[in-house]
Amino acid sequence: MRKVAVIGVGNTKFGVRNDVNLTELAFEAVKPSLEDAGVDTKDIQFMALGTIGAGAWYEEPLPAVVVAEYCGLTGAGLVRCEAACASGSAAFLTAYSAVASGQMDVAMAFGIEKMREVDTLTAVELIGRGGYYLWEFHNFGLTFPGYYALHATAHMAKYGTTEEDLAKVAVKNHKYGAMNPIAHLQNKITVDDVLSSMVIASPLKLYDCCPITDGASSIILASEEKVRELKIDTPIWVAGIGYSSGTANLSRRLSYASLEAGVAAGQMAYKTAGVRPDQIDVAEVHDCFTIAEIIAYEDLGFCKPGEGPKLVREGQNEIGGKIPVNVDGGLKAKGHPIGATGCSMIYELTRQLREEAVPRERQVPMKNYIGLAHNVGGTGHYCYVTILKR
Amino acid sequence: MRKVAVIGVGNTKFGVRNDVNLTELAFEAVKPSLEDAGVDTKDIQFMALGTIGAGAWYEEPLPAVVVAEYCGLTGAGLVRCEAACASGSAAFLTAYSAVASGQMDVAMAFGIEKMREVDTLTAVELIGRGGYYLWEFHNFGLTFPGYYALHATAHMAKYGTTEEDLAKVAVKNHKYGAMNPIAHLQNKITVDDVLSSMVIASPLKLYDCCPITDGASSIILASEEKVRELKIDTPIWVAGIGYSSGTANLSRRLSYASLEAGVAAGQMAYKTAGVRPDQIDVAEVHDCFTIAEIIAYEDLGFCKPGEGPKLVREGQNEIGGKIPVNVDGGLKAKGHPIGATGCSMIYELTRQLREEAVPRERQVPMKNYIGLAHNVGGTGHYCYVTILKR
C-alpha cells in the first residue's frame, strides 16, 4: 500500500460564528493548512468535503463547489461526503484512498458545519433525524440526547456506572477546553455544576451534552514521494483506517452498552496499523455525550468492557495517565460542528504528534508517537477509526 | 496502481416508482449486482452511495444506513457521496479508490434517487438550487432549463447550431430508449414532435429536457486478486478516471459553449487510461438537456469544437456511426434519477463491453472494447469521466 502522510492542517476557531459566512469560515481553515504544508492552491488535486447540514441547517446545497471557488481550488476534483457525525472522517478516508490509490499526490480532506443559523430546537430536531428517521424519529420522537440517554441507562444498569462518572468526563473535557484557544466552551466546571445542570434526557444533563457549534477544519494529505519532494519536516503518516456500520434500527443492536460499529472499526484500524491499544499515546474519541466517551474507552480496548468508569475515577484519561483522551476539549468543550469534527480530530492529533500543542500544558508526552481518532456517525450507524503515526 | 474491475452490475427499472419505497428500490439494484458478481452481502466491505435528494425530494436523511440495513450490508464501511448530478460517479471514484488503494478487495458503488415524491415544480426548484444557489438561484431565479438554455444560446451564436440539431439528439435517444426495457420514456418521437413541444426555456422545449425519474443502480468493484479468486468470466477494468470542477459563479466561466470541467476531466481520463477519443467504442454522456450532449461530443474530443451539430446531422452518434452515444436512451429517455445516473452509465457500459446489451439491436459492435462515461454535476460545477476497458 502506498504510504500517505498528513502534511498540513488548519482549523478555525470553533463557536458561534455568525461573523462569517460559509465560505469565509472555510477559508479560515484552508489558508493555514496550505501554509502549514507549504503548498499552493493549484497543488490540491482533489477535495473531499465532509458536511451534513447542506440545505438543512445552512442553505447552500453545493458546499464543495462554493468553498472551492472561494478558496481558489476550482479545477480540483470535488466530492461532498456524508456519514452523519462521522462525515469529516469519511472525507478523510476518501481523500486518503484517492492518494493511496496512486491517482494523485496531494488531496485535501475538509470538514465544515454552520449549525447556528437555525435556533437550538430546530438544530436538535434536524440532528434527531440522523438516527432511524422513519421509525424512531417519526414514531417515537427520539432525539440525540434521548438516544444517548438509552445508552447511558444501559451502561449504568449493566456496569453500575454513575452520574458522577459521566460528570467527571465533562469536567476533564472542559478543563482542556478552557486551555484550548480554538475551543467553543472555555469555562472550567465542577462535578456539582454538571449534576445540578438542567436535565435534558435523564440521566443526561446539560453539561453531559456537547454544544451546537460552527467550525471548519482542513487536512492536506500527500504521497510519500510528494513528502520527500516538498521536504516536509515532520510528516504524520496514516497508519491505518478502520470503518464499520451499524443497523439503522436500534432494536436490532446486540447491546446499548457498546457500539458494535465502534468495536469493529477499532479492531480493523489496529490490525491495519499493526498497533495495540496500549501503544496509543493520545486519543480523540467521539464524546457527543459524556457516556459516549466512556463507551469509546471500552469499544477501543483502552480498558475492558465495564471498566470505563474506573478509568475515569482513576484519572487515567488525563495527561499523565494511561491514555489521555480529548485533551483539546473534545466534542464536549471544543465543540462539535458535525462535518468538521472528524478532520478536527486529525488536526489535534497531528499537532500532538508533532509536539506542537498549544499551550504547552496541553502537550501529551510521547512514547510511541501514535495517535488515534474515533468518530461515530449517528448512534453507531457509522464509525471510522484512524490511526496516525509520526 | 492496483488494477480494479467491475465484476457485477444491477439496475432497477427507471421511471415513476411510487410502487416501492427507497430501500425496496435499492434492493432491486443491489440483489442482481450481487448475483451478477457471484458474491455475498458479507463480501461487500465498503459502500459509497451517491444521492443528492436525502432530506430534500425524499425525506430519509441517512440513505446509506437504511439501504445497507435493508440489503444486508450492515457492517460494511459506508459513505454518502454528493457531486450534484455526478453523485453516482463520485461514489464510483470513492469505491474505486478504496479498492485501488489496497485497503479492501471488494466495494460497492451505488446510486439512488427518488424524485417523484414531490411535485414537478418542487423538483425543478430543488434541482435549481444546485447551481450557484445564493446568487443565481436566489437573485435571478435561474433553474436548470434556464442554465442550459444559456448554454444552447451561446452554442447557437458561436457555431450556428440549430433547434433541429438539438431535436435530433432527442429523437436518437428516444429511439434507443424505446428499445431499452429499463428506460423511463419508451416512446419514439420525431423532430417535429420536439420542435412543436412546449417551450420550457427558449430555445429548449419539453423534449429537449430529461424527465424527472426514480431509480437505482449498483456496481461491484474488485481487485485483480479477487477477480482471479472469484474466476470472473469477463471483468471490465477501470482504465482511468478524470475529474475536475468549475466555478459556482457562471460569470467566471470562460465560455458557455463548453464546460471547462468536462474538457479537463476528459483529458485526465484519456491520459490516465492511455486512450485516445477515437478509440472509444461506446460512450455514455450527460444529456440532461439535448445541448449538453452536443457540448459533450466537443468537450470529449469526439469532434472539434463547433462540429457537434455536424456529427448529429451525419448520424455518427448512432450504432454504426463513428461514436455511438447514449444507446441506452441516455438521461433524456432512460431517465435521470440524479444520484443513480453515474452508476447507471457504468451499468450500461459494462453490459455493452461484455456484449450482452438487451435487446441485441442495442449492442454496439466492439473494436477496441473501450467505453467512456461522462457525468456532469450542476452546470459543469463537477465533472467525472470514467474509461472502462474489457
Short mmCIF file of C-alpha atoms in Angstrom, two decimals, chain B residues 12-15 17 20-22 25-26 49-58 60 63 80-88 110-117 127 212-217 336-341:
data_model
loop_
_atom_site.label_atom_id
_atom_site.label_comp_id
_atom_site.label_asym_id
_atom_site.label_seq_id
_atom_site.Cartn_x
_atom_site.Cartn_y
_atom_site.Cartn_z
CA THR B 12 -33.74 -1.02 -11.46
CA LYS B 13 -36.43 -0.13 -13.93
CA PHE B 14 -36.21 3.66 -14.21
CA GLY B 15 -39.45 5.64 -14.12
CA ARG B 17 -41.56 4.26 -8.91
CA VAL B 20 -41.64 0.92 -3.85
CA ASN B 21 -40.01 2.84 -1.02
CA LEU B 22 -36.37 3.95 -1.01
CA LEU B 25 -35.91 0.40 -4.81
CA ALA B 26 -32.30 -0.03 -3.66
CA LEU B 49 -23.73 5.71 -2.07
CA GLY B 50 -24.40 8.57 -4.48
CA THR B 51 -27.52 10.63 -3.94
CA ILE B 52 -28.49 14.26 -3.56
CA GLY B 53 -32.16 14.20 -2.60
CA ALA B 54 -31.76 12.98 1.02
CA GLY B 55 -33.85 15.29 3.17
CA ALA B 56 -34.98 17.18 0.05
CA TRP B 57 -37.06 15.32 -2.52
CA TYR B 58 -37.19 12.28 -0.31
CA GLU B 60 -34.65 9.93 4.65
CA PRO B 63 -29.89 6.75 2.96
CA ARG B 80 -22.81 9.00 1.07
CA CYS B 81 -21.28 10.96 -1.81
CA GLU B 82 -22.65 14.12 -3.39
CA ALA B 83 -21.40 15.81 -6.54
CA ALA B 84 -24.82 17.11 -7.69
CA CYS B 85 -25.87 15.21 -10.85
CA ALA B 86 -22.45 13.48 -10.87
CA SER B 87 -23.00 11.95 -7.42
CA GLY B 88 -23.08 8.42 -8.83
CA PHE B 110 -24.32 2.59 -5.54
CA GLY B 111 -26.56 5.38 -6.79
CA ILE B 112 -30.17 6.11 -5.98
CA GLU B 113 -32.72 8.86 -6.29
CA LYS B 114 -36.40 9.03 -5.55
CA MET B 115 -37.51 12.30 -7.12
CA ARG B 116 -41.19 11.71 -7.72
CA GLU B 117 -42.31 12.01 -4.12
CA ILE B 127 -32.70 20.99 -8.75
CA ILE B 212 -37.69 13.51 -13.50
CA THR B 213 -37.08 9.90 -12.63
CA ASP B 214 -36.82 7.39 -9.78
CA GLY B 215 -34.19 4.67 -9.97
CA ALA B 216 -31.14 2.96 -8.53
CA SER B 217 -28.00 1.35 -9.87
CA HIS B 336 -32.03 10.84 -14.82
CA PRO B 337 -32.50 9.74 -11.22
CA ILE B 338 -29.72 12.11 -10.25
CA GLY B 339 -27.62 10.08 -7.79
CA ALA B 340 -28.10 6.88 -9.80
CA THR B 341 -27.09 8.26 -13.20
#
